[in-house]
CSV table of C-alpha atoms and ligand atoms in Angstrom, one decimal:
chain,number,residue,atom,x,y,z
M,1,MET,CA,33.9,144.9,-107.1
M,2,GLY,CA,31.7,145.9,-104.2
M,3,ASP,CA,31.0,149.6,-105.0
M,4,ALA,CA,27.4,149.4,-106.1
M,5,PRO,CA,25.5,151.8,-104.1
M,6,GLU,CA,23.0,149.4,-102.5
M,7,ARG,CA,22.1,146.0,-103.7
M,8,PRO,CA,18.5,144.9,-103.4
M,9,SER,CA,19.6,142.2,-101.0
M,10,THR,CA,21.0,144.7,-98.6
M,11,ARG,CA,17.8,146.8,-98.8
M,12,VAL,CA,15.7,143.5,-98.3
M,13,LEU,CA,17.7,142.6,-95.3
M,14,ALA,CA,17.7,146.1,-93.7
M,15,SER,CA,13.8,146.1,-93.9
M,16,LEU,CA,13.6,142.5,-92.6
M,17,GLY,CA,15.8,143.6,-89.7
M,18,GLN,CA,13.5,145.2,-87.5
M,19,ARG,CA,11.0,142.5,-86.7
M,20,ALA,CA,13.0,139.5,-87.9
M,21,GLY,CA,14.3,138.5,-84.3
M,22,GLU,CA,10.7,138.1,-82.9
M,23,VAL,CA,9.4,136.5,-86.0
M,24,ALA,CA,12.3,134.2,-86.1
M,25,HIS,CA,11.7,133.3,-82.4
M,26,ASP,CA,8.0,132.5,-82.9
M,27,PHE,CA,8.7,130.6,-86.1
M,28,ASP,CA,11.4,128.5,-84.5
M,29,ASN,CA,8.9,127.7,-81.7
M,30,SER,CA,6.3,126.5,-84.0
M,31,LEU,CA,8.9,124.4,-86.0
M,32,THR,CA,9.8,122.8,-82.8
M,33,ALA,CA,6.2,121.8,-82.0
M,34,ILE,CA,5.8,120.5,-85.5
M,35,ALA,CA,9.0,118.7,-85.2
M,36,ALA,CA,8.0,117.2,-81.8
M,37,HIS,CA,4.9,115.8,-83.1
M,38,ALA,CA,6.5,114.4,-86.2
M,39,THR,CA,8.9,112.6,-83.9
M,40,LEU,CA,6.0,111.1,-81.8
M,41,ILE,CA,4.4,109.9,-84.8
M,42,ARG,CA,7.5,108.4,-86.0
M,43,GLY,CA,7.8,106.6,-82.7
M,44,ALA,CA,4.4,105.5,-82.6
M,45,THR,CA,4.1,103.7,-85.9
M,46,ASP,CA,5.5,100.6,-87.8
M,47,ASP,CA,3.6,101.7,-90.9
M,48,PRO,CA,6.3,102.4,-93.6
M,49,GLU,CA,4.1,104.8,-95.4
M,50,VAL,CA,3.4,106.8,-92.1
M,51,LEU,CA,7.0,106.6,-91.2
M,52,GLU,CA,8.0,108.1,-94.5
M,53,HIS,CA,5.6,111.0,-94.1
M,54,ALA,CA,6.8,111.6,-90.6
M,55,ARG,CA,10.4,111.6,-91.6
M,56,ALA,CA,9.5,113.9,-94.5
M,57,ILE,CA,8.0,116.5,-91.9
M,58,LEU,CA,11.1,116.1,-89.8
M,59,ARG,CA,13.4,116.9,-92.7
M,60,ALA,CA,11.2,119.9,-93.8
M,61,ALA,CA,11.1,121.1,-90.2
M,62,ARG,CA,14.9,120.9,-90.0
M,63,THR,CA,15.5,122.8,-93.2
M,64,ALA,CA,13.2,125.5,-91.9
M,65,SER,CA,15.0,125.8,-88.8
M,66,GLN,CA,18.3,126.2,-90.5
M,67,VAL,CA,16.7,128.9,-92.6
M,68,VAL,CA,15.8,130.6,-89.4
M,69,GLU,CA,19.3,130.2,-88.1
M,70,ARG,CA,20.8,131.5,-91.3
M,71,VAL,CA,18.4,134.6,-91.4
M,72,ARG,CA,19.5,135.4,-87.8
M,73,ALA,CA,23.2,135.1,-88.7
M,74,MET,CA,22.8,137.4,-91.7
M,75,LEU,CA,21.1,140.0,-89.6
M,76,ARG,CA,23.6,140.0,-86.8
M,77,GLY,CA,25.4,142.7,-88.8
M,78,GLY,CA,24.5,145.6,-86.3
M,79,GLU,CA,26.2,143.7,-83.4
M,80,LYS,CA,29.6,144.2,-82.1
M,81,HIS,CA,32.0,141.7,-83.8
M,82,GLU,CA,35.0,140.0,-82.6
M,83,ARG,CA,38.1,140.8,-84.8
M,84,VAL,CA,41.1,138.9,-84.4
M,85,GLN,CA,43.9,138.1,-86.9
M,86,VAL,CA,43.0,135.2,-89.2
M,87,ASP,CA,45.5,133.2,-91.0
M,88,VAL,CA,44.1,132.6,-94.4
M,89,GLU,CA,46.0,129.6,-95.4
M,90,ALA,CA,44.8,128.0,-92.1
M,91,LEU,CA,41.3,129.0,-92.8
M,92,ALA,CA,41.3,127.7,-96.2
M,93,ASP,CA,42.9,124.4,-95.0
M,94,GLU,CA,40.2,124.0,-92.5
M,95,ALA,CA,37.3,124.8,-94.9
M,96,ARG,CA,38.8,122.2,-97.3
M,97,VAL,CA,38.2,119.4,-94.7
M,98,ALA,CA,34.7,120.4,-94.2
M,99,VAL,CA,33.9,120.6,-98.0
M,100,ALA,CA,35.8,117.6,-98.8
M,101,ALA,CA,33.2,115.7,-96.4
M,102,ARG,CA,30.4,116.7,-98.8
M,103,GLY,CA,32.3,115.9,-101.9
M,104,ASP,CA,33.2,112.4,-100.7
M,105,LYS,CA,29.7,111.3,-101.3
M,106,ARG,CA,29.7,112.1,-105.0
M,107,GLY,CA,33.4,111.4,-105.6
M,108,VAL,CA,34.1,115.0,-105.9
M,109,THR,CA,37.7,115.8,-104.8
M,110,VAL,CA,38.5,119.0,-103.1
M,111,VAL,CA,42.1,120.3,-103.4
M,112,ARG,CA,44.1,123.2,-102.0
M,113,ARG,CA,46.5,125.4,-103.9
M,114,ARG,CA,48.5,128.5,-102.5
M,115,GLU,CA,49.2,131.0,-105.2
M,116,GLY,CA,49.9,133.9,-102.9
M,117,HIS,CA,51.8,135.1,-100.0
M,118,ALA,CA,51.0,133.9,-96.5
M,119,ALA,CA,48.3,136.6,-95.4
M,120,THR,CA,46.5,137.5,-92.3
M,121,VAL,CA,43.1,139.4,-92.2
M,122,ALA,CA,41.2,140.8,-89.6
M,123,GLY,CA,38.0,139.0,-88.8
M,124,ASP,CA,35.6,136.7,-87.1
M,125,PRO,CA,37.1,133.1,-87.7
M,126,ALA,CA,34.0,131.3,-87.5
M,127,GLU,CA,32.2,133.4,-89.7
M,128,LEU,CA,34.9,133.5,-92.4
M,129,LEU,CA,35.2,129.6,-92.1
M,130,GLN,CA,31.5,129.7,-92.7
M,131,VAL,CA,31.9,131.7,-96.0
M,132,VAL,CA,34.4,129.5,-97.6
M,133,VAL,CA,32.7,126.3,-96.6
M,134,ASN,CA,29.4,127.7,-98.1
M,135,LEU,CA,31.1,128.6,-101.2
M,136,GLY,CA,32.8,125.2,-101.2
M,137,ASN,CA,29.6,123.4,-100.8
M,138,ASN,CA,28.0,125.3,-103.7
M,139,ALA,CA,31.1,124.3,-105.7
M,140,VAL,CA,30.5,120.6,-104.9
M,141,ASP,CA,26.9,120.8,-105.7
M,142,ALA,CA,27.3,122.2,-109.0
M,143,SER,CA,30.0,119.7,-109.8
M,144,PRO,CA,29.6,116.6,-111.9
M,145,ASP,CA,30.5,113.3,-110.1
M,146,GLY,CA,34.1,112.7,-109.9
M,147,ALA,CA,35.1,116.3,-110.9
M,148,GLU,CA,37.6,118.5,-108.9
M,149,VAL,CA,37.0,121.6,-106.7
M,150,ALA,CA,39.8,123.8,-105.7
M,151,ILE,CA,40.3,126.2,-102.9
M,152,VAL,CA,42.9,128.6,-103.6
M,153,THR,CA,44.6,131.3,-101.7
M,154,ALA,CA,46.0,134.1,-103.5
M,155,ASP,CA,46.9,137.8,-103.4
M,156,THR,CA,44.5,140.5,-104.6
M,157,LEU,CA,45.8,143.3,-107.1
M,158,ASP,CA,45.5,145.9,-104.4
M,159,GLY,CA,47.6,143.9,-101.9
M,160,GLY,CA,44.9,142.1,-100.0
M,161,ALA,CA,44.2,138.5,-99.6
M,162,ALA,CA,41.9,136.4,-101.8
M,163,ILE,CA,40.2,133.1,-101.2
M,164,VAL,CA,39.1,131.5,-104.5
M,165,VAL,CA,36.8,128.5,-105.0
M,166,GLU,CA,36.8,127.0,-108.4
M,167,ASP,CA,34.5,124.3,-109.8
M,168,ARG,CA,34.0,122.8,-113.2
M,169,GLY,CA,30.3,122.6,-113.0
M,170,ALA,CA,27.5,124.0,-115.3
M,171,GLY,CA,28.2,127.7,-114.3
M,172,VAL,CA,25.8,130.3,-113.3
M,173,PRO,CA,23.6,131.5,-116.4
M,174,ASP,CA,24.3,135.2,-117.0
M,175,GLU,CA,20.9,136.4,-116.2
M,176,LEU,CA,21.1,134.9,-112.7
M,177,ARG,CA,24.4,136.2,-111.9
M,178,GLU,CA,23.2,138.8,-109.4
M,179,ARG,CA,19.9,137.0,-108.5
M,180,VAL,CA,21.9,134.2,-106.9
M,181,PHE,CA,22.8,136.6,-104.0
M,182,GLU,CA,19.2,137.3,-103.3
M,183,PRO,CA,18.1,135.7,-100.0
M,184,PHE,CA,16.1,132.6,-100.9
M,185,PHE,CA,17.0,132.3,-104.3
M,186,THR,CA,17.8,128.7,-104.9
M,187,THR,CA,17.7,126.3,-108.0
M,188,LYS,CA,18.0,123.3,-105.6
M,189,GLY,CA,14.4,123.1,-104.7
M,190,SER,CA,13.9,121.8,-101.3
M,191,HIS,CA,17.5,120.8,-101.0
M,192,GLY,CA,18.6,124.5,-100.8
M,193,THR,CA,17.7,127.3,-98.7
M,194,GLY,CA,19.2,129.9,-101.1
M,195,LEU,CA,20.7,131.7,-98.1
M,196,GLY,CA,24.2,130.7,-98.7
M,197,LEU,CA,25.4,133.3,-100.9
M,198,ALA,CA,23.3,136.1,-99.2
M,199,LEU,CA,25.0,135.1,-96.0
M,200,CYS,CA,28.4,134.9,-97.5
M,201,ARG,CA,28.2,138.3,-99.1
M,202,ALA,CA,26.9,139.8,-95.8
M,203,ILE,CA,29.7,138.4,-93.8
M,204,VAL,CA,32.4,139.5,-96.3
M,205,GLU,CA,31.1,142.9,-96.6
M,206,ARG,CA,30.9,143.2,-92.9
M,207,HIS,CA,34.7,142.4,-93.1
M,208,GLY,CA,35.3,145.2,-95.6
M,209,GLY,CA,35.9,142.7,-98.5
M,210,ALA,CA,33.9,141.7,-101.6
M,211,LEU,CA,32.4,138.5,-103.0
M,212,ALA,CA,32.1,138.0,-106.7
M,213,LEU,CA,30.9,134.8,-108.8
M,214,ASP,CA,32.4,134.7,-112.3
M,215,PRO,CA,32.5,132.2,-115.0
M,216,ARG,CA,35.6,130.0,-115.1
M,217,ARG,CA,37.6,129.8,-118.3
M,218,GLY,CA,36.9,126.3,-119.6
M,219,GLY,CA,33.6,126.0,-117.9
M,220,GLY,CA,32.5,126.1,-114.2
M,221,THR,CA,32.6,129.0,-111.6
M,222,VAL,CA,35.0,131.0,-109.8
M,223,ALA,CA,33.9,132.2,-106.4
M,224,ARG,CA,36.3,135.0,-105.1
M,225,VAL,CA,36.4,136.5,-101.7
M,226,ALA,CA,38.7,139.4,-101.3
M,227,LEU,CA,39.7,140.6,-98.0
M,228,PRO,CA,41.9,143.5,-96.7
M,229,LEU,CA,45.0,142.6,-94.7
M,230,ALA,CA,44.8,143.0,-91.0
M,231,GLY,CA,46.4,146.3,-89.7
M,232,ASP,CA,48.9,146.2,-86.9
M,233,ASP,CA,46.2,147.0,-84.3
M,234,VAL,CA,44.4,143.8,-84.6
M,235,PRO,CA,45.0,141.5,-81.9
M,236,ALA,CA,46.2,137.7,-82.4
M,237,PRO,CA,43.8,135.2,-80.9
M,238,ARG,CA,45.1,134.5,-77.6
M,239,HIS,CA,45.0,130.8,-77.4
M,240,ALA,CA,45.7,128.4,-80.2
M,241,THR,CA,43.1,125.8,-78.5
M,242,SER,CA,40.3,128.2,-78.1
M,243,VAL,CA,40.5,128.8,-82.1
M,244,ALA,CA,40.2,125.1,-82.4
M,245,ILE,CA,37.1,125.2,-80.2
M,246,ARG,CA,35.6,127.8,-82.2
M,247,GLY,CA,34.3,127.4,-85.6
M,248,VAL,CA,31.3,126.3,-87.5
M,249,GLY,CA,28.7,124.5,-85.2
M,250,LEU,CA,27.0,123.0,-88.3
M,251,ASP,CA,23.8,124.4,-87.0
M,252,ALA,CA,23.7,121.5,-84.8
M,253,ARG,CA,21.6,121.1,-81.7
M,254,VAL,CA,23.3,119.4,-78.7
M,255,LEU,CA,21.6,118.2,-75.7
M,256,VAL,CA,23.9,118.0,-72.6
M,257,VAL,CA,22.8,115.7,-69.7
M,258,ASP,CA,24.7,116.1,-66.6
M,259,ASP,CA,23.9,116.0,-63.0
M,260,ASP,CA,26.7,118.1,-61.9
M,261,ASP,CA,25.8,121.9,-61.9
M,262,GLY,CA,29.2,123.2,-62.6
M,263,THR,CA,29.9,120.6,-65.4
M,264,ARG,CA,26.8,121.2,-67.1
M,265,GLU,CA,27.1,124.9,-67.2
M,266,ALA,CA,30.8,124.7,-68.4
M,267,LEU,CA,29.7,122.3,-71.1
M,268,ARG,CA,27.0,124.6,-72.2
M,269,VAL,CA,29.3,127.7,-72.3
M,270,LEU,CA,32.1,125.9,-74.2
M,271,LEU,CA,29.7,124.2,-76.9
M,272,GLU,CA,27.9,127.5,-77.4
M,273,ALA,CA,31.3,129.1,-78.0
M,274,ALA,CA,31.9,126.3,-80.6
M,275,GLY,CA,28.8,127.3,-82.4
M,276,PHE,CA,26.4,124.7,-81.3
M,277,ASP,CA,22.8,125.4,-80.1
M,278,VAL,CA,23.0,123.8,-76.7
M,279,THR,CA,20.1,122.8,-74.3
M,280,ILE,CA,21.0,121.3,-70.8
M,281,ALA,CA,19.2,118.7,-68.7
M,282,ALA,CA,20.1,117.7,-65.2
M,283,ASP,CA,18.2,114.3,-64.9
M,284,GLY,CA,16.7,111.7,-66.9
M,285,THR,CA,13.1,113.1,-66.8
M,286,SER,CA,14.1,116.5,-68.1
M,287,ALA,CA,16.5,114.8,-70.6
M,288,VAL,CA,13.7,112.9,-72.1
M,289,THR,CA,11.3,115.9,-72.2
M,290,SER,CA,13.9,118.2,-73.7
M,291,PHE,CA,14.8,115.5,-76.2
M,292,ALA,CA,11.2,115.1,-77.5
M,293,THR,CA,10.7,118.7,-77.9
M,294,ARG,CA,14.0,120.1,-79.0
M,295,ARG,CA,15.2,117.1,-81.2
M,296,PRO,CA,18.8,117.5,-80.8
M,297,ASP,CA,21.2,116.3,-83.4
M,298,VAL,CA,23.7,115.0,-80.9
M,299,VAL,CA,23.4,114.0,-77.1
M,300,VAL,CA,26.3,114.3,-74.7
M,301,SER,CA,25.5,112.3,-71.6
M,302,ASP,CA,27.2,111.4,-68.4
M,303,LEU,CA,27.1,107.9,-67.2
M,304,GLU,CA,26.2,108.7,-63.6
M,305,LEU,CA,23.3,110.8,-63.2
M,306,GLY,CA,22.8,111.1,-59.6
M,307,GLU,CA,19.5,109.0,-58.9
M,308,ASP,CA,19.1,108.1,-62.5
M,309,ASP,CA,21.4,105.6,-64.6
M,310,GLY,CA,22.7,107.2,-67.5
M,311,GLY,CA,22.5,104.0,-69.5
M,312,ALA,CA,18.7,103.8,-68.7
M,313,VAL,CA,18.3,107.4,-69.7
M,314,ILE,CA,20.4,106.9,-73.2
M,315,SER,CA,18.0,103.8,-74.0
M,316,GLN,CA,14.9,106.0,-73.5
M,317,LEU,CA,16.4,108.6,-75.9
M,318,LEU,CA,17.4,106.0,-78.4
M,319,ALA,CA,13.8,104.6,-78.4
M,320,ILE,CA,12.5,108.1,-79.2
M,321,ASP,CA,15.1,108.5,-82.2
M,322,ARG,CA,17.1,105.4,-82.7
M,323,ALA,CA,19.5,107.3,-85.1
M,324,VAL,CA,20.6,110.0,-82.8
M,325,PRO,CA,24.3,110.0,-82.1
M,326,VAL,CA,25.2,109.8,-78.4
M,327,VAL,CA,28.3,110.6,-76.8
M,328,LEU,CA,29.0,109.3,-73.5
M,329,ALA,CA,31.4,111.1,-70.9
M,330,SER,CA,32.3,108.6,-68.2
M,331,GLY,CA,34.7,108.3,-65.4
M,332,LYS,CA,34.5,104.5,-65.7
M,333,ASP,CA,34.3,101.9,-68.4
M,334,ALA,CA,30.7,101.6,-69.8
M,335,PRO,CA,29.2,98.4,-68.7
M,336,VAL,CA,30.2,95.9,-71.4
M,337,GLY,CA,27.3,94.0,-72.9
M,338,ALA,CA,24.6,96.5,-71.9
M,339,PRO,CA,22.4,96.6,-75.1
M,340,TRP,CA,22.6,100.4,-75.4
M,341,VAL,CA,26.3,100.5,-75.2
M,342,ALA,CA,26.6,99.2,-78.6
M,343,ARG,CA,24.4,102.0,-80.0
M,344,VAL,CA,26.6,104.8,-78.4
M,345,SER,CA,28.7,106.6,-80.9
M,346,ALA,CA,31.6,107.7,-79.0
M,347,ILE,CA,32.7,107.1,-75.5
M,348,LEU,CA,35.0,109.7,-73.9
M,349,ARG,CA,36.9,109.0,-70.8
M,350,LYS,CA,37.0,111.6,-68.1
M,351,PRO,CA,38.6,114.0,-67.9
M,352,VAL,CA,37.4,114.8,-71.3
M,353,SER,CA,39.4,117.1,-73.4
M,354,PRO,CA,37.2,119.9,-74.7
M,355,VAL,CA,38.8,120.1,-77.9
M,356,GLU,CA,38.2,116.4,-78.5
M,357,LEU,CA,34.7,116.7,-77.4
M,358,VAL,CA,34.0,119.4,-79.8
M,359,ALA,CA,35.5,117.5,-82.6
M,360,THR,CA,33.7,114.5,-82.0
M,361,ILE,CA,30.4,116.3,-81.8
M,362,ARG,CA,31.2,118.2,-85.1
M,363,ARG,CA,32.1,114.8,-86.8
M,364,LEU,CA,28.8,113.1,-85.5
M,365,ALA,CA,26.7,116.1,-86.4
M,366,ALA,CA,28.1,116.3,-90.0
M,367,GLN,CA,27.5,112.6,-90.4
M,368,ARG,CA,23.9,112.9,-89.1
M,369,ARG,CA,23.3,115.8,-91.3
M,370,GLY,CA,24.6,113.9,-94.3
M,371,ALA,CA,22.3,111.0,-93.6
M,372,MET,CA,19.3,113.4,-93.2
M,373,ALA,CA,19.9,115.2,-96.3
M,374,GLY,CA,20.0,112.0,-98.1
M,375,ALA,CA,16.7,111.0,-99.7
M,376,ASP,CA,16.1,108.2,-97.3
M,377,THR,CA,17.4,108.0,-93.7
M,378,PRO,CA,19.0,104.7,-93.3
M,379,ARG,CA,16.8,102.2,-91.7
M,380,ARG,CA,17.7,99.7,-89.2
M,381,GLU,CA,16.7,96.2,-89.9
M,382,SER,CA,14.1,94.9,-87.4
M,383,PRO,CA,15.6,92.5,-85.0
J,1,MET,CA,25.9,104.1,-57.3
J,2,GLY,CA,29.4,103.0,-56.3
J,3,ASP,CA,30.0,100.1,-53.9
J,4,PRO,CA,30.3,101.5,-50.3
J,5,GLU,CA,33.2,99.3,-49.6
J,6,LYS,CA,35.2,100.1,-52.7
J,7,PRO,CA,37.6,103.1,-53.4
J,8,ASP,CA,35.7,105.1,-55.9
J,9,PHE,CA,38.4,106.5,-58.2
J,10,HIS,CA,35.9,107.1,-61.0
J,11,ALA,CA,34.4,109.8,-58.9
J,12,VAL,CA,37.7,111.5,-58.6
J,13,ARG,CA,37.8,111.3,-62.4
J,14,GLY,CA,34.5,112.9,-62.6
J,15,ALA,CA,35.6,115.9,-60.3
J,16,LEU,CA,38.9,116.4,-62.2
J,17,ASN,CA,36.7,116.4,-65.4
J,18,GLY,CA,35.0,119.5,-63.8
J,19,VAL,CA,38.4,121.2,-63.3
J,20,VAL,CA,39.4,120.6,-66.8
J,21,LEU,CA,36.2,121.9,-68.2
J,22,GLN,CA,36.3,124.8,-66.0
J,23,LEU,CA,40.0,125.8,-67.0
J,24,GLU,CA,38.7,125.9,-70.8
J,25,VAL,CA,36.0,128.2,-69.6
J,26,ILE,CA,38.5,130.5,-68.1
J,27,ARG,CA,40.6,130.4,-71.3
J,28,LEU,CA,37.6,131.4,-73.2
J,29,ALA,CA,36.6,134.1,-70.7
J,30,LEU,CA,40.2,135.6,-71.1
J,31,ASP,CA,39.8,135.5,-74.9
J,32,LYS,CA,36.6,137.5,-74.6
J,33,GLY,CA,37.9,139.7,-72.0
J,34,ASP,CA,35.0,138.7,-69.8
J,35,ASP,CA,36.4,139.0,-66.2
J,36,ALA,CA,33.1,138.1,-64.5
J,37,MET,CA,33.0,134.9,-66.5
J,38,ALA,CA,36.5,134.1,-65.6
J,39,ARG,CA,36.0,134.7,-62.0
J,40,ARG,CA,33.0,132.4,-61.9
J,41,ALA,CA,34.7,129.7,-63.8
J,42,LEU,CA,37.8,130.1,-61.3
J,43,ALA,CA,35.6,129.6,-58.3
J,44,ALA,CA,34.0,126.7,-60.0
J,45,ALA,CA,37.3,125.0,-60.8
J,46,ARG,CA,38.4,125.6,-57.2
J,47,ASP,CA,35.3,124.0,-56.1
J,48,ALA,CA,35.9,120.9,-58.4
J,49,ALA,CA,39.6,120.8,-57.3
J,50,LYS,CA,38.5,120.5,-53.7
J,51,THR,CA,35.9,117.9,-54.5
J,52,ALA,CA,38.5,115.8,-56.4
J,53,ALA,CA,40.8,116.0,-53.3
J,54,GLU,CA,38.1,114.9,-51.0
J,55,ARG,CA,37.0,112.1,-53.0
J,56,LEU,CA,40.7,111.0,-53.4
J,57,ASP,CA,41.1,111.2,-49.7
J,58,ALA,CA,37.9,108.9,-49.2
J,59,ALA,CA,39.2,106.6,-51.9
J,60,ALA,CA,42.6,106.4,-50.3
J,61,ALA,CA,41.3,105.7,-46.9
J,62,LYS,CA,39.3,102.7,-48.1
J,63,VAL,CA,42.6,101.3,-49.9
J,64,GLY,CA,44.4,101.8,-46.5
J,65,GLU,CA,41.8,99.7,-44.6
H,401,ATP,N1,29.4,127.2,-107.9
H,401,ATP,C1,28.1,127.4,-108.4
H,401,ATP,N2,27.9,126.9,-109.6
H,401,ATP,C2,26.6,127.0,-110.3
H,401,ATP,N3,25.7,127.7,-109.7
H,401,ATP,C3,25.9,128.1,-108.4
H,401,ATP,C4,27.1,128.0,-107.7
H,401,ATP,N4,27.0,128.6,-106.5
H,401,ATP,C5,25.7,129.0,-106.4
H,401,ATP,N5,24.9,128.7,-107.6
H,401,ATP,C6,23.6,129.0,-107.8
H,401,ATP,O1,23.1,129.9,-106.8
H,401,ATP,C7,22.1,129.5,-106.1
H,401,ATP,C8,22.0,130.2,-104.8
H,401,ATP,O2,23.1,129.7,-103.9
H,401,ATP,P1,23.1,129.7,-102.4
H,401,ATP,O3,24.3,129.3,-102.0
H,401,ATP,O4,22.6,131.3,-102.0
H,401,ATP,O5,21.9,128.8,-102.0
H,401,ATP,P2,21.7,127.2,-102.2
H,401,ATP,O6,23.1,126.6,-102.4
H,401,ATP,O7,20.6,127.1,-103.2
H,401,ATP,O8,21.2,126.8,-100.8
H,401,ATP,P3,21.9,126.6,-99.4
H,401,ATP,O9,23.2,127.4,-99.7
H,401,ATP,O10,21.2,127.0,-98.5
H,401,ATP,O11,22.1,125.2,-99.5
H,401,ATP,C9,22.1,128.0,-106.2
H,401,ATP,O12,20.9,127.5,-106.0
H,401,ATP,C10,22.8,127.9,-107.6
H,401,ATP,O13,21.7,127.8,-108.4
H,402,MG,MG1,24.6,127.2,-101.0
């Protein structure tokens, strides 16, 4: 396991490394422009055929920007990484919840089994969570409807910790066993980026571990992550809450609209720590401009925006994209009966608990992503 | 915005919201060992708390009248 001198994927990544940052940046800018225009087209037409094409462009642009994000994540290897104690059981539990959401749609159940001792490894909790979630998603994708996926924690032979993801799918053909780890190798066409396993392997190896995919007896695949246990010198995460705050941001873009400088900045810092890609706006005009160009997945807005009325701003955003989830943070009750209130996804009363805010955004982003991944975005009936 | 005659307790909540968020930022800064960030958030938390107190006083004064 893991002792091959240098895999092609590692070389490919190393050579990509140099200019990838700049390229990714330029690429992302172009994507933003493409998406912004597609959004405008979508808002400007009632022609179902044009709408359909505009949506297809948006989906493609979105997938492409996820690719950019994942390439970036993969290349972050050189940077300094946070290493804290990570409880393997808790990590697997949390991953199960995320993977189960994907399984739900197809009646695939995701179960947890504990076969080893409680173990603590040293690592970046968000990254390790991403690994298990990616492997779990692959397992769900490979599973027939109604099948079972298991996330198992176990001991390795050399005294380390293992997280194993088992499925009863078609398995990986022999000749593809190493190729599946290559960046951009996918058999899912436009539904996959082919970066999942490359990213997982890069992360696991950065953690001094190994990742292997093997056939499962009786059919299916066993993905096995082996990690060394944490040494005594590894610090515990200092606060339970901030671990809850941190985690996968689901690649989601969040637009924060708040007129108070301190609040806006605090929200940006906290949501970025939670893994979201955050844009901020202080008033209605910049919110609308930013919304049209950045296409956030979730909007968090204050109800009182100084001169502007938060409700009016939210109505404008919903006019651009009627399916965008909006989280309203408010010191008072939202005006009952205002037409936009019914379209707000969540209302959080101030003072807002940061943990609850993060959980709400994560849930909405996951739902939104699920809806966008479907062949058709649900269409609202015209009034 | 608010009715000038009525005490605005919502505004107090708004300021308290700022305090809660800054506390979380401080927690994050401590986690990261980022002293400068912690100090900035501390100052912001203090400001927000002061604003909350002022708004509370203003609201209380209106109740008293
Ligand atoms: N559990 C599995 N069973 C069968 N095939 C798998 C499994 N996991 C991965 N594969 C194969 O490996 C390929 C590459 O996986 P990888 O996670 O890198 O990308 P992807 O899943 O196609 O795309 P993405 O992860 O971006 O959605 C998949 O397209 C699939 O063919
Ligand atoms: Mg995958």
